[in-house]
Amino acid sequence: MNTKIIYTADSRGYANHGWLKSHHTFSFANYRNNERIHFGVLRVLNDDQVAAGMGFGTHPHDNMEIISIPLSGSLSHKDSMGNGTIINEGEIQVMSAGTGVQHSEFNPDENKESKFLQIWIFPDKLNVKPRYDQLKLNKEDRVNQWDQILSPNPDDKGVWIHQNAWFHMADLDQGKELSYELKDKSNGIFLFVLEGDITLGEDKLHRRDAIGFDGEDTFTIKANEKSQILVMEIPMELPSYLQ
């Protein structure tokens, strides 16, 4: 491995706004860590909990690929492109902010909180036409195997973004080993343990731990207990407009 960084769950930034509790893997809002600005083109990985009936008011984004993965509960989405929809656990949402978009996200349930991952990826080009998509995922497709949920290609399985990136999820039974082969050998890997406990090489990772590395064409993980994994294969080199 050329680069390897372990991000333990308890080392993340944390913000408690009452209605929103958020763990930040990378610098975000009031959390600033100069050692954790991004990993390759992965700019934001927020682990959010939104209180019942609360949410994010209308706010702008531009030139970012924004992915939301609800872990429990749901979110009501509205944006300046005219979309108004609800995303639920078991779905994935993507928004290419491009030239600019405004949106809001609210928890429509008045009785229980909503938990979701908010992920930002630097796009490979600036000022694309804004777009929105969401997709229902089939949980059976990730039982003890990788399920592709995002790619650069609109014709592939999952949603797509303006970047040479692939996301996969897997739900592993205890003792299961699973290997991953990179789609693009020049990419790096950012692996996030949603639930459980895994071993990758010499490293043991627990719930909400993450590891980022590059220089490996393939890798194998072993689930030490029932586990849920998110693997993000991403370019390590920032796009030219950021260099």
PDB file of C-alpha atoms in Angstrom:
ATOM      1  CA  MET A   1       0.000   0.000   0.000  1.00  0.00           C
ATOM      2  CA  ASN A   2       1.315   3.451  -0.904  1.00  0.00           C
ATOM      3  CA  THR A   3      -1.102   5.277   1.390  1.00  0.00           C
ATOM      4  CA  LYS A   4      -2.986   3.894   4.369  1.00  0.00           C
ATOM      5  CA  ILE A   5      -4.980   5.910   6.888  1.00  0.00           C
ATOM      6  CA  ILE A   6      -7.270   4.484   9.555  1.00  0.00           C
ATOM      7  CA  TYR A   7     -10.089   6.695  10.776  1.00  0.00           C
ATOM      8  CA  THR A   8     -11.472   5.278  14.016  1.00  0.00           C
ATOM      9  CA  ALA A   9     -15.081   6.038  14.861  1.00  0.00           C
ATOM     10  CA  ASP A  10     -14.152   7.957  18.006  1.00  0.00           C
ATOM     11  CA  SER A  11     -11.659  10.170  16.160  1.00  0.00           C
ATOM     12  CA  ARG A  12     -14.319  11.772  13.965  1.00  0.00           C
ATOM     13  CA  GLY A  13     -15.559  15.305  14.447  1.00  0.00           C
ATOM     14  CA  TYR A  14     -18.906  15.627  16.191  1.00  0.00           C
ATOM     15  CA  ALA A  15     -21.601  18.290  16.128  1.00  0.00           C
ATOM     16  CA  ASN A  16     -24.784  18.299  18.211  1.00  0.00           C
ATOM     17  CA  HIS A  17     -27.277  20.915  17.059  1.00  0.00           C
ATOM     18  CA  GLY A  18     -30.154  19.371  18.974  1.00  0.00           C
ATOM     19  CA  TRP A  19     -32.212  18.545  15.889  1.00  0.00           C
ATOM     20  CA  LEU A  20     -29.086  17.272  14.099  1.00  0.00           C
ATOM     21  CA  LYS A  21     -26.303  15.072  15.436  1.00  0.00           C
ATOM     22  CA  SER A  22     -23.505  14.524  12.968  1.00  0.00           C
ATOM     23  CA  HIS A  23     -20.175  12.710  12.950  1.00  0.00           C
ATOM     24  CA  HIS A  24     -17.699  14.104  10.400  1.00  0.00           C
ATOM     25  CA  THR A  25     -14.939  11.930   8.975  1.00  0.00           C
ATOM     26  CA  PHE A  26     -13.531  14.985   7.167  1.00  0.00           C
ATOM     27  CA  SER A  27     -13.460  18.695   7.981  1.00  0.00           C
ATOM     28  CA  PHE A  28     -16.968  20.076   7.731  1.00  0.00           C
ATOM     29  CA  ALA A  29     -18.741  23.198   9.010  1.00  0.00           C
ATOM     30  CA  ASN A  30     -17.284  23.982  12.459  1.00  0.00           C
ATOM     31  CA  TYR A  31     -15.114  20.840  12.542  1.00  0.00           C
ATOM     32  CA  ARG A  32     -11.669  21.609  11.168  1.00  0.00           C
ATOM     33  CA  ASN A  33      -8.838  19.103  11.012  1.00  0.00           C
ATOM     34  CA  ASN A  34      -6.080  20.010   8.566  1.00  0.00           C
ATOM     35  CA  GLU A  35      -5.046  16.350   8.418  1.00  0.00           C
ATOM     36  CA  ARG A  36      -8.551  15.382   7.322  1.00  0.00           C
ATOM     37  CA  ILE A  37      -9.737  17.589   4.491  1.00  0.00           C
ATOM     38  CA  HIS A  38     -10.408  14.853   1.933  1.00  0.00           C
ATOM     39  CA  PHE A  39      -9.243  11.436   0.761  1.00  0.00           C
ATOM     40  CA  GLY A  40      -8.683  11.577  -2.975  1.00  0.00           C
ATOM     41  CA  VAL A  41     -11.874  13.000  -4.474  1.00  0.00           C
ATOM     42  CA  LEU A  42     -13.911  12.017  -1.379  1.00  0.00           C
ATOM     43  CA  ARG A  43     -14.578  15.335   0.337  1.00  0.00           C
ATOM     44  CA  VAL A  44     -17.366  14.629   2.874  1.00  0.00           C
ATOM     45  CA  LEU A  45     -18.538  11.578   4.784  1.00  0.00           C
ATOM     46  CA  ASN A  46     -21.099  12.644   7.377  1.00  0.00           C
ATOM     47  CA  ASP A  47     -22.957  10.184   9.586  1.00  0.00           C
ATOM     48  CA  ASP A  48     -26.135  12.135  10.368  1.00  0.00           C
ATOM     49  CA  GLN A  49     -29.091  11.734  12.717  1.00  0.00           C
ATOM     50  CA  VAL A  50     -32.022  14.068  12.112  1.00  0.00           C
ATOM     51  CA  ALA A  51     -34.646  14.432  14.842  1.00  0.00           C
ATOM     52  CA  ALA A  52     -38.302  13.633  14.157  1.00  0.00           C
ATOM     53  CA  GLY A  53     -39.994  16.342  12.113  1.00  0.00           C
ATOM     54  CA  MET A  54     -36.792  18.359  11.684  1.00  0.00           C
ATOM     55  CA  GLY A  55     -34.375  18.949   8.837  1.00  0.00           C
ATOM     56  CA  PHE A  56     -32.178  21.125   6.668  1.00  0.00           C
ATOM     57  CA  GLY A  57     -33.806  24.268   5.302  1.00  0.00           C
ATOM     58  CA  THR A  58     -33.280  25.328   1.697  1.00  0.00           C
ATOM     59  CA  HIS A  59     -29.586  25.880   0.973  1.00  0.00           C
ATOM     60  CA  PRO A  60     -27.360  26.002  -2.133  1.00  0.00           C
ATOM     61  CA  HIS A  61     -24.735  23.674  -3.599  1.00  0.00           C
ATOM     62  CA  ASP A  62     -22.627  23.801  -6.732  1.00  0.00           C
ATOM     63  CA  ASN A  63     -19.965  21.671  -8.426  1.00  0.00           C
ATOM     64  CA  MET A  64     -20.265  18.678  -6.147  1.00  0.00           C
ATOM     65  CA  GLU A  65     -21.626  15.153  -6.499  1.00  0.00           C
ATOM     66  CA  ILE A  66     -23.820  14.617  -3.413  1.00  0.00           C
ATOM     67  CA  ILE A  67     -24.894  11.118  -2.402  1.00  0.00           C
ATOM     68  CA  SER A  68     -27.311  10.281   0.419  1.00  0.00           C
ATOM     69  CA  ILE A  69     -27.830   6.769   1.784  1.00  0.00           C
ATOM     70  CA  PRO A  70     -30.623   6.495   4.392  1.00  0.00           C
ATOM     71  CA  LEU A  71     -29.734   3.950   7.089  1.00  0.00           C
ATOM     72  CA  SER A  72     -33.044   4.145   8.940  1.00  0.00           C
ATOM     73  CA  GLY A  73     -36.142   6.280   8.581  1.00  0.00           C
ATOM     74  CA  SER A  74     -36.710   8.609   5.659  1.00  0.00           C
ATOM     75  CA  LEU A  75     -36.010  12.083   4.281  1.00  0.00           C
ATOM     76  CA  SER A  76     -38.266  14.403   2.326  1.00  0.00           C
ATOM     77  CA  HIS A  77     -36.341  16.081  -0.487  1.00  0.00           C
ATOM     78  CA  LYS A  78     -37.254  19.235  -2.418  1.00  0.00           C
ATOM     79  CA  ASP A  79     -35.026  21.117  -4.839  1.00  0.00           C
ATOM     80  CA  SER A  80     -34.904  23.980  -7.330  1.00  0.00           C
ATOM     81  CA  MET A  81     -35.043  21.495 -10.231  1.00  0.00           C
ATOM     82  CA  GLY A  82     -38.658  20.779  -9.293  1.00  0.00           C
ATOM     83  CA  ASN A  83     -38.094  17.469  -7.544  1.00  0.00           C
ATOM     84  CA  GLY A  84     -40.159  16.667  -4.485  1.00  0.00           C
ATOM     85  CA  THR A  85     -39.803  13.149  -3.174  1.00  0.00           C
ATOM     86  CA  ILE A  86     -39.138  10.978  -0.127  1.00  0.00           C
ATOM     87  CA  ILE A  87     -36.096   8.739   0.148  1.00  0.00           C
ATOM     88  CA  ASN A  88     -36.328   5.778   2.495  1.00  0.00           C
ATOM     89  CA  GLU A  89     -34.060   3.243   4.101  1.00  0.00           C
ATOM     90  CA  GLY A  90     -32.894   0.872   1.389  1.00  0.00           C
ATOM     91  CA  GLU A  91     -32.583   3.595  -1.250  1.00  0.00           C
ATOM     92  CA  ILE A  92     -29.772   5.791  -2.559  1.00  0.00           C
ATOM     93  CA  GLN A  93     -30.050   9.391  -3.742  1.00  0.00           C
ATOM     94  CA  VAL A  94     -27.647  11.340  -5.939  1.00  0.00           C
ATOM     95  CA  MET A  95     -27.589  15.007  -6.880  1.00  0.00           C
ATOM     96  CA  SER A  96     -25.104  16.543  -9.312  1.00  0.00           C
ATOM     97  CA  ALA A  97     -25.033  20.147  -8.147  1.00  0.00           C
ATOM     98  CA  GLY A  98     -23.110  21.404 -11.186  1.00  0.00           C
ATOM     99  CA  THR A  99     -23.910  25.005 -12.094  1.00  0.00           C
ATOM    100  CA  GLY A 100     -25.956  25.342  -8.914  1.00  0.00           C
ATOM    101  CA  VAL A 101     -28.979  23.949  -7.144  1.00  0.00           C
ATOM    102  CA  GLN A 102     -30.911  24.656  -3.968  1.00  0.00           C
ATOM    103  CA  HIS A 103     -32.516  21.928  -1.901  1.00  0.00           C
ATOM    104  CA  SER A 104     -33.979  21.035   1.477  1.00  0.00           C
ATOM    105  CA  GLU A 105     -34.058  17.763   3.399  1.00  0.00           C
ATOM    106  CA  PHE A 106     -36.541  17.093   6.192  1.00  0.00           C
ATOM    107  CA  ASN A 107     -37.428  14.099   8.291  1.00  0.00           C
ATOM    108  CA  PRO A 108     -41.157  13.642   7.539  1.00  0.00           C
ATOM    109  CA  ASP A 109     -41.706  11.278  10.470  1.00  0.00           C
ATOM    110  CA  GLU A 110     -42.956  13.092  13.561  1.00  0.00           C
ATOM    111  CA  ASN A 111     -42.151  10.140  15.835  1.00  0.00           C
ATOM    112  CA  LYS A 112     -38.701   8.777  15.024  1.00  0.00           C
ATOM    113  CA  GLU A 113     -35.321  10.081  13.953  1.00  0.00           C
ATOM    114  CA  SER A 114     -33.795   9.563  10.530  1.00  0.00           C
ATOM    115  CA  LYS A 115     -30.238   8.314  10.079  1.00  0.00           C
ATOM    116  CA  PHE A 116     -28.335   8.679   6.840  1.00  0.00           C
ATOM    117  CA  LEU A 117     -24.893   9.008   5.264  1.00  0.00           C
ATOM    118  CA  GLN A 118     -24.143  12.232   3.408  1.00  0.00           C
ATOM    119  CA  ILE A 119     -21.253  11.842   0.970  1.00  0.00           C
ATOM    120  CA  TRP A 120     -19.684  14.500  -1.254  1.00  0.00           C
ATOM    121  CA  ILE A 121     -17.418  13.711  -4.206  1.00  0.00           C
ATOM    122  CA  PHE A 122     -15.487  16.278  -6.237  1.00  0.00           C
ATOM    123  CA  PRO A 123     -16.776  15.953  -9.843  1.00  0.00           C
ATOM    124  CA  ASP A 124     -14.416  15.362 -12.751  1.00  0.00           C
ATOM    125  CA  LYS A 125     -15.650  18.508 -14.522  1.00  0.00           C
ATOM    126  CA  LEU A 126     -17.127  21.858 -13.520  1.00  0.00           C
ATOM    127  CA  ASN A 127     -20.513  23.389 -14.235  1.00  0.00           C
ATOM    128  CA  VAL A 128     -22.452  20.386 -15.497  1.00  0.00           C
ATOM    129  CA  LYS A 129     -26.210  20.627 -15.763  1.00  0.00           C
ATOM    130  CA  PRO A 130     -27.727  19.868 -12.342  1.00  0.00           C
ATOM    131  CA  ARG A 131     -29.467  16.508 -12.071  1.00  0.00           C
ATOM    132  CA  TYR A 132     -31.235  14.369  -9.488  1.00  0.00           C
ATOM    133  CA  ASP A 133     -31.871  10.653  -9.187  1.00  0.00           C
ATOM    134  CA  GLN A 134     -32.823   8.087  -6.578  1.00  0.00           C
ATOM    135  CA  LEU A 135     -32.955   4.326  -6.701  1.00  0.00           C
ATOM    136  CA  LYS A 136     -34.329   1.538  -4.537  1.00  0.00           C
ATOM    137  CA  LEU A 137     -31.665  -1.000  -3.653  1.00  0.00           C
ATOM    138  CA  ASN A 138     -32.313  -4.713  -3.353  1.00  0.00           C
ATOM    139  CA  LYS A 139     -30.890  -5.874  -0.008  1.00  0.00           C
ATOM    140  CA  GLU A 140     -30.759  -9.478  -1.224  1.00  0.00           C
ATOM    141  CA  ASP A 141     -28.169  -8.424  -3.795  1.00  0.00           C
ATOM    142  CA  ARG A 142     -25.585  -7.660  -1.091  1.00  0.00           C
ATOM    143  CA  VAL A 143     -25.879 -10.743   1.110  1.00  0.00           C
ATOM    144  CA  ASN A 144     -22.304 -12.064   1.332  1.00  0.00           C
ATOM    145  CA  GLN A 145     -21.410 -10.361  -1.941  1.00  0.00           C
ATOM    146  CA  TRP A 146     -20.669  -6.916  -3.336  1.00  0.00           C
ATOM    147  CA  ASP A 147     -23.642  -4.983  -4.655  1.00  0.00           C
ATOM    148  CA  GLN A 148     -22.716  -2.097  -6.939  1.00  0.00           C
ATOM    149  CA  ILE A 149     -24.772   0.948  -5.979  1.00  0.00           C
ATOM    150  CA  LEU A 150     -22.905   3.718  -7.872  1.00  0.00           C
ATOM    151  CA  SER A 151     -20.668   4.010 -10.921  1.00  0.00           C
ATOM    152  CA  PRO A 152     -19.541   6.501 -13.598  1.00  0.00           C
ATOM    153  CA  ASN A 153     -21.781   4.865 -16.188  1.00  0.00           C
ATOM    154  CA  PRO A 154     -25.531   5.614 -16.478  1.00  0.00           C
ATOM    155  CA  ASP A 155     -26.034   2.162 -18.025  1.00  0.00           C
ATOM    156  CA  ASP A 156     -24.440   0.265 -15.122  1.00  0.00           C
ATOM    157  CA  LYS A 157     -26.149  -0.973 -11.979  1.00  0.00           C
ATOM    158  CA  GLY A 158     -26.872   1.691  -9.376  1.00  0.00           C
ATOM    159  CA  VAL A 159     -26.897   5.468  -9.661  1.00  0.00           C
ATOM    160  CA  TRP A 160     -24.146   7.336 -11.518  1.00  0.00           C
ATOM    161  CA  ILE A 161     -22.006  10.415 -10.928  1.00  0.00           C
ATOM    162  CA  HIS A 162     -19.626  12.651 -12.835  1.00  0.00           C
ATOM    163  CA  GLN A 163     -16.519  10.900 -11.540  1.00  0.00           C
ATOM    164  CA  ASN A 164     -14.554   7.699 -12.112  1.00  0.00           C
ATOM    165  CA  ALA A 165     -15.882   6.130  -8.912  1.00  0.00           C
ATOM    166  CA  TRP A 166     -17.691   2.962  -7.872  1.00  0.00           C
ATOM    167  CA  PHE A 167     -19.535   2.289  -4.607  1.00  0.00           C
ATOM    168  CA  HIS A 168     -20.375  -1.207  -3.363  1.00  0.00           C
ATOM    169  CA  MET A 169     -22.172  -2.465  -0.259  1.00  0.00           C
ATOM    170  CA  ALA A 170     -22.085  -5.905   1.351  1.00  0.00           C
ATOM    171  CA  ASP A 171     -23.896  -7.546   4.272  1.00  0.00           C
ATOM    172  CA  LEU A 172     -21.603 -10.275   5.583  1.00  0.00           C
ATOM    173  CA  ASP A 173     -22.298 -13.210   7.859  1.00  0.00           C
ATOM    174  CA  GLN A 174     -19.818 -13.975  10.615  1.00  0.00           C
ATOM    175  CA  GLY A 175     -16.711 -15.693   9.256  1.00  0.00           C
ATOM    176  CA  LYS A 176     -17.401 -14.714   5.646  1.00  0.00           C
ATOM    177  CA  GLU A 177     -14.438 -13.579   3.543  1.00  0.00           C
ATOM    178  CA  LEU A 178     -14.963 -11.364   0.524  1.00  0.00           C
ATOM    179  CA  SER A 179     -12.459 -10.070  -2.024  1.00  0.00           C
ATOM    180  CA  TYR A 180     -12.712  -6.890  -4.064  1.00  0.00           C
ATOM    181  CA  GLU A 181     -10.900  -6.146  -7.325  1.00  0.00           C
ATOM    182  CA  LEU A 182     -10.552  -2.506  -8.317  1.00  0.00           C
ATOM    183  CA  LYS A 183     -12.341  -1.390 -11.476  1.00  0.00           C
ATOM    184  CA  ASP A 184      -9.542   1.120 -12.123  1.00  0.00           C
ATOM    185  CA  LYS A 185      -6.143   0.122 -10.730  1.00  0.00           C
ATOM    186  CA  SER A 186      -5.128   3.781 -10.345  1.00  0.00           C
ATOM    187  CA  ASN A 187      -7.973   4.397  -7.895  1.00  0.00           C
ATOM    188  CA  GLY A 188      -7.874   4.231  -4.125  1.00  0.00           C
ATOM    189  CA  ILE A 189     -10.282   2.655  -1.651  1.00  0.00           C
ATOM    190  CA  PHE A 190     -12.187   4.188   1.232  1.00  0.00           C
ATOM    191  CA  LEU A 191     -13.904   1.470   3.252  1.00  0.00           C
ATOM    192  CA  PHE A 192     -16.465   2.316   5.949  1.00  0.00           C
ATOM    193  CA  VAL A 193     -17.756  -0.246   8.442  1.00  0.00           C
ATOM    194  CA  LEU A 194     -21.424   0.553   8.928  1.00  0.00           C
ATOM    195  CA  GLU A 195     -22.038  -2.289  11.347  1.00  0.00           C
ATOM    196  CA  GLY A 196     -19.985  -5.098  12.782  1.00  0.00           C
ATOM    197  CA  ASP A 197     -16.308  -5.913  12.990  1.00  0.00           C
ATOM    198  CA  ILE A 198     -13.951  -6.879  10.163  1.00  0.00           C
ATOM    199  CA  THR A 199     -10.320  -7.697   9.471  1.00  0.00           C
ATOM    200  CA  LEU A 200      -8.495  -6.306   6.433  1.00  0.00           C
ATOM    201  CA  GLY A 201      -4.903  -7.521   6.226  1.00  0.00           C
ATOM    202  CA  GLU A 202      -3.305  -6.739   9.575  1.00  0.00           C
ATOM    203  CA  ASP A 203      -5.985  -4.228  10.530  1.00  0.00           C
ATOM    204  CA  LYS A 204      -9.105  -4.844  12.569  1.00  0.00           C
ATOM    205  CA  LEU A 205     -11.943  -2.372  12.062  1.00  0.00           C
ATOM    206  CA  HIS A 206     -14.997  -1.910  14.236  1.00  0.00           C
ATOM    207  CA  ARG A 207     -18.411  -0.276  13.797  1.00  0.00           C
ATOM    208  CA  ARG A 208     -18.099   3.143  12.095  1.00  0.00           C
ATOM    209  CA  ASP A 209     -14.336   2.792  11.644  1.00  0.00           C
ATOM    210  CA  ALA A 210     -12.923   3.512   8.192  1.00  0.00           C
ATOM    211  CA  ILE A 211      -9.727   2.896   6.270  1.00  0.00           C
ATOM    212  CA  GLY A 212      -8.401   4.654   3.186  1.00  0.00           C
ATOM    213  CA  PHE A 213      -5.637   3.169   1.058  1.00  0.00           C
ATOM    214  CA  ASP A 214      -4.267   2.925  -2.466  1.00  0.00           C
ATOM    215  CA  GLY A 215      -1.668   0.895  -4.349  1.00  0.00           C
ATOM    216  CA  GLU A 216      -3.615  -2.375  -4.069  1.00  0.00           C
ATOM    217  CA  ASP A 217      -5.328  -3.985  -7.068  1.00  0.00           C
ATOM    218  CA  THR A 218      -7.319  -6.324  -4.847  1.00  0.00           C
ATOM    219  CA  PHE A 219      -8.012  -6.804  -1.168  1.00  0.00           C
ATOM    220  CA  THR A 220      -9.904  -9.252   1.034  1.00  0.00           C
ATOM    221  CA  ILE A 221     -11.933  -8.603   4.152  1.00  0.00           C
ATOM    222  CA  LYS A 222     -13.152 -11.056   6.756  1.00  0.00           C
ATOM    223  CA  ALA A 223     -16.240 -10.475   8.895  1.00  0.00           C
ATOM    224  CA  ASN A 224     -15.468 -11.281  12.534  1.00  0.00           C
ATOM    225  CA  GLU A 225     -19.170 -10.901  13.269  1.00  0.00           C
ATOM    226  CA  LYS A 226     -22.228 -10.044  11.191  1.00  0.00           C
ATOM    227  CA  SER A 227     -21.172  -6.869   9.386  1.00  0.00           C
ATOM    228  CA  GLN A 228     -22.279  -4.272   6.854  1.00  0.00           C
ATOM    229  CA  ILE A 229     -19.648  -2.605   4.676  1.00  0.00           C
ATOM    230  CA  LEU A 230     -19.560   0.340   2.274  1.00  0.00           C
ATOM    231  CA  VAL A 231     -16.625   0.443  -0.164  1.00  0.00           C
ATOM    232  CA  MET A 232     -15.945   3.596  -2.153  1.00  0.00           C
ATOM    233  CA  GLU A 233     -13.460   3.180  -5.022  1.00  0.00           C
ATOM    234  CA  ILE A 234     -12.355   6.680  -5.966  1.00  0.00           C
ATOM    235  CA  PRO A 235      -9.664   8.571  -7.902  1.00  0.00           C
ATOM    236  CA  MET A 236      -6.818   9.646  -5.646  1.00  0.00           C
ATOM    237  CA  GLU A 237      -5.745  12.563  -7.830  1.00  0.00           C
ATOM    238  CA  LEU A 238      -7.803  15.700  -7.476  1.00  0.00           C
ATOM    239  CA  PRO A 239      -9.358  17.078 -10.683  1.00  0.00           C
ATOM    240  CA  SER A 240      -7.283  19.651 -12.546  1.00  0.00           C
ATOM    241  CA  TYR A 241      -9.500  22.571 -11.479  1.00  0.00           C
ATOM    242  CA  LEU A 242      -8.439  21.953  -7.843  1.00  0.00           C
ATOM    243  CA  GLN A 243      -4.715  21.606  -8.509  1.00  0.00           C
TER     244      GLN A 243
END
